[in-house]
Tab-separated table of C-alpha atoms in Angstrom:
chain	number	residue	atom	x	y	z
A	1	MET	CA	0.000	0.000	0.000
A	2	ALA	CA	2.960	2.299	0.554
A	3	GLU	CA	3.634	2.207	-3.203
A	4	LEU	CA	0.215	3.721	-3.880
A	5	SER	CA	-0.045	5.997	-0.855
A	6	SER	CA	2.214	8.700	0.505
A	7	PHE	CA	0.192	8.422	3.735
A	8	PHE	CA	1.077	4.742	4.201
A	9	ALA	CA	4.658	5.259	3.023
A	10	GLU	CA	5.195	7.820	5.762
A	11	TYR	CA	3.088	6.003	8.351
A	12	CYS	CA	4.752	2.609	7.891
A	13	PHE	CA	8.257	3.480	6.712
A	14	GLY	CA	8.832	7.095	7.764
A	15	GLU	CA	11.040	8.354	10.567
A	16	GLU	CA	8.323	7.615	13.106
A	17	ALA	CA	6.986	4.338	11.710
A	18	HIS	CA	3.918	2.861	13.391
A	19	SER	CA	2.998	-0.783	13.797
A	20	SER	CA	-0.784	-0.355	13.738
A	21	LEU	CA	-3.443	2.017	12.478
A	22	ILE	CA	-6.984	2.480	13.734
A	23	VAL	CA	-9.339	3.652	11.012
A	24	ASP	CA	-12.585	4.602	12.694
A	25	ASP	CA	-14.011	6.901	10.021
A	26	ILE	CA	-14.395	4.137	7.420
A	27	LYS	CA	-16.599	1.092	7.914
A	28	PRO	CA	-14.991	-2.358	7.566
A	29	SER	CA	-17.329	-3.189	4.669
A	30	GLU	CA	-16.216	0.002	2.898
A	31	MET	CA	-12.537	-0.862	3.384
A	32	LEU	CA	-13.194	-4.332	2.005
A	33	GLU	CA	-14.909	-2.837	-1.053
A	34	PHE	CA	-11.976	-0.452	-1.465
A	35	PHE	CA	-9.385	-3.238	-1.260
A	36	ARG	CA	-11.341	-5.396	-3.707
A	37	CYS	CA	-11.348	-2.564	-6.229
A	38	ILE	CA	-7.691	-1.595	-6.061
A	39	PHE	CA	-5.867	-4.893	-5.449
A	40	PHE	CA	-5.805	-8.143	-7.382
A	41	CYS	CA	-7.612	-10.773	-5.337
A	42	PRO	CA	-10.039	-13.669	-5.928
A	43	MET	CA	-13.008	-11.379	-5.180
A	44	ARG	CA	-11.772	-8.434	-7.274
A	45	LYS	CA	-14.433	-5.883	-8.146
A	46	PRO	CA	-14.364	-3.377	-10.975
A	47	LEU	CA	-14.695	0.338	-10.478
A	48	SER	CA	-18.338	1.245	-11.131
A	49	VAL	CA	-20.798	4.103	-10.749
A	50	VAL	CA	-22.007	2.380	-7.590
A	51	ASN	CA	-18.644	2.331	-5.798
A	52	VAL	CA	-16.620	5.162	-7.367
A	53	SER	CA	-17.628	7.722	-4.711
A	54	LEU	CA	-16.514	5.398	-1.931
A	55	ILE	CA	-13.242	4.497	-3.665
A	56	LEU	CA	-12.514	8.166	-4.346
A	57	ARG	CA	-13.239	9.153	-0.740
A	58	VAL	CA	-11.011	6.435	0.749
A	59	ALA	CA	-8.230	6.985	-1.803
A	60	SER	CA	-8.269	10.684	-1.035
A	61	ARG	CA	-8.230	10.020	2.718
A	62	PHE	CA	-5.078	7.890	2.371
A	63	GLU	CA	-3.427	10.107	-0.291
A	64	MET	CA	-3.467	7.443	-3.012
A	65	LYS	CA	-2.913	9.663	-6.046
A	66	PRO	CA	-2.878	6.857	-8.658
A	67	VAL	CA	-6.221	5.554	-7.378
A	68	VAL	CA	-7.695	9.069	-7.278
A	69	ALA	CA	-6.527	9.626	-10.865
A	70	ARG	CA	-8.095	6.337	-11.976
A	71	CYS	CA	-11.382	7.283	-10.300
A	72	GLU	CA	-11.372	10.722	-11.915
A	73	GLN	CA	-10.750	9.183	-15.343
A	74	PHE	CA	-13.620	6.772	-14.769
A	75	VAL	CA	-15.929	9.598	-13.667
A	76	ALA	CA	-15.001	11.756	-16.662
A	77	ARG	CA	-15.748	8.854	-19.034
A	78	SER	CA	-19.041	7.923	-17.373
A	79	ALA	CA	-20.420	11.364	-16.426
A	80	ASN	CA	-22.980	11.285	-19.235
A	81	THR	CA	-24.406	7.960	-18.041
A	82	LEU	CA	-24.875	8.931	-14.389
A	83	ASP	CA	-28.383	9.454	-13.105
A	84	ARG	CA	-29.112	12.608	-11.084
A	85	GLU	CA	-28.487	11.055	-7.682
A	86	ARG	CA	-25.209	9.402	-8.698
A	87	LEU	CA	-24.103	12.576	-10.464
A	88	PHE	CA	-24.709	14.561	-7.303
A	89	GLN	CA	-22.983	11.929	-5.139
A	90	VAL	CA	-19.930	11.735	-7.400
A	91	THR	CA	-19.723	15.535	-7.643
A	92	CYS	CA	-19.636	15.760	-3.846
A	93	ALA	CA	-16.884	13.134	-3.693
A	94	VAL	CA	-14.763	14.820	-6.365
A	95	SER	CA	-15.275	18.263	-4.808
A	96	HIS	CA	-13.875	17.037	-1.501
A	97	CYS	CA	-10.971	15.289	-3.212
A	98	ASP	CA	-9.863	17.724	-5.924
A	99	PRO	CA	-12.219	20.651	-6.543
A	100	ASN	CA	-9.959	22.133	-9.241
A	101	SER	CA	-9.671	19.031	-11.408
A	102	SER	CA	-10.838	18.835	-15.002
A	103	THR	CA	-13.217	16.084	-13.866
A	104	MET	CA	-14.909	18.593	-11.585
A	105	SER	CA	-15.456	20.859	-14.595
A	106	VAL	CA	-17.103	17.991	-16.481
A	107	LEU	CA	-19.399	17.282	-13.526
A	108	VAL	CA	-20.303	20.951	-13.043
A	109	ASP	CA	-21.176	21.229	-16.746
A	110	LYS	CA	-23.313	18.100	-16.478
A	111	LEU	CA	-25.122	19.394	-13.368
A	112	ALA	CA	-25.681	22.751	-15.027
A	113	SER	CA	-27.210	21.071	-18.081
A	114	ILE	CA	-30.021	19.463	-16.090
A	115	LYS	CA	-33.319	20.907	-17.294
A	116	GLY	CA	-35.390	23.201	-15.149
A	117	VAL	CA	-32.610	24.790	-13.148
A	118	LEU	CA	-33.950	27.690	-11.188
A	119	LEU	CA	-31.545	30.583	-10.879
A	120	LEU	CA	-32.716	31.971	-7.558
A	121	SER	CA	-30.420	34.960	-7.743
A	122	ARG	CA	-32.095	36.193	-10.940
A	123	ILE	CA	-35.740	35.959	-9.858
A	124	ALA	CA	-37.467	38.732	-7.959
A	125	PRO	CA	-38.772	37.560	-4.545
A	126	ARG	CA	-42.449	38.182	-5.457
A	127	PHE	CA	-42.190	35.750	-8.378
A	128	LEU	CA	-40.266	33.164	-6.418
A	129	LEU	CA	-43.284	31.363	-4.969
A	130	HIS	CA	-44.989	31.289	-8.371
A	131	LYS	CA	-41.846	29.943	-10.047
A	132	MET	CA	-41.313	27.324	-7.343
A	133	LYS	CA	-44.671	25.787	-8.259
A	134	GLN	CA	-43.547	25.493	-11.867
A	135	ILE	CA	-40.282	23.711	-11.165
A	136	GLN	CA	-39.983	20.438	-13.000
A	137	GLU	CA	-39.102	17.188	-11.297
A	138	GLU	CA	-35.603	17.350	-12.775
A	139	ASP	CA	-34.823	20.669	-11.096
A	140	LEU	CA	-31.470	21.037	-9.384
A	141	SER	CA	-33.078	22.793	-6.434
A	142	ARG	CA	-34.525	19.428	-5.345
A	143	MET	CA	-31.021	18.070	-4.988
A	144	GLN	CA	-29.437	18.349	-1.584
A	145	PHE	CA	-26.985	21.146	-2.269
A	146	SER	CA	-26.527	21.627	1.466
A	147	GLN	CA	-24.248	18.574	1.321
A	148	MET	CA	-22.085	20.070	-1.423
A	149	PRO	CA	-19.422	22.757	-0.869
A	150	GLY	CA	-20.718	26.244	-1.592
A	151	ASP	CA	-18.129	26.974	-4.256
A	152	VAL	CA	-19.321	23.968	-6.267
A	153	VAL	CA	-22.958	25.079	-6.016
A	154	ALA	CA	-21.947	28.577	-7.096
A	155	GLU	CA	-20.016	27.150	-10.037
A	156	VAL	CA	-23.016	25.072	-11.158
A	157	TYR	CA	-25.296	28.110	-11.125
A	158	THR	CA	-22.634	30.290	-12.773
A	159	GLN	CA	-22.268	27.738	-15.557
A	160	LYS	CA	-26.045	27.601	-15.975
A	161	PHE	CA	-26.186	31.398	-16.126
A	162	ARG	CA	-23.416	31.496	-18.762
A	163	GLU	CA	-25.275	28.950	-20.869
A	164	ARG	CA	-28.478	30.968	-20.562
A	165	GLU	CA	-26.668	34.168	-21.577
A	166	ARG	CA	-25.047	32.399	-24.531
A	167	LYS	CA	-28.449	31.201	-25.734
A	168	ARG	CA	-29.969	34.658	-25.209
A	169	GLN	CA	-27.208	36.295	-27.260
A	170	MET	CA	-27.573	33.676	-29.966
A	171	TRP	CA	-31.336	34.297	-30.247
A	172	CYS	CA	-31.068	38.102	-30.119
A	173	CYS	CA	-29.614	38.009	-33.640
A	174	PHE	CA	-32.906	36.590	-34.975
A	175	MET	CA	-35.150	39.278	-33.478
């Protein structure tokens, strides 16, 4: 594990090497899933949309850059196939791991492209209640943005606003 992780390299072979490690913030079943995804074993599991958030979180926790990179590549390739809940879950995981990665940009663009996004900052308060009733089921406001870092939420809405402005400018030529 020290080959994959600067955390384990320092912890096990550094100047103050330790003989044991208590990991109380990760469940045993999650560690098992993690090990099955990154190491060759009889019960090896592939990286999937179901486990990528977990693998990314644990790899980030233990500073396993090659595993984080593999997860980010997987997420970038599969972003278009993620359902809303998985997209949100993976975006949260990537934002905690590497908020400035190109994968994060892909996820923000994907979140911003979800139909029915309500730009709260652009709607006058008196129309807000009326607009809330019109929100479609696919609206981003139904997602639990309270669990996502504020800068990511701001980036999603900024991207949505840019797209809206681009479309408005494109259509103004036809009027």
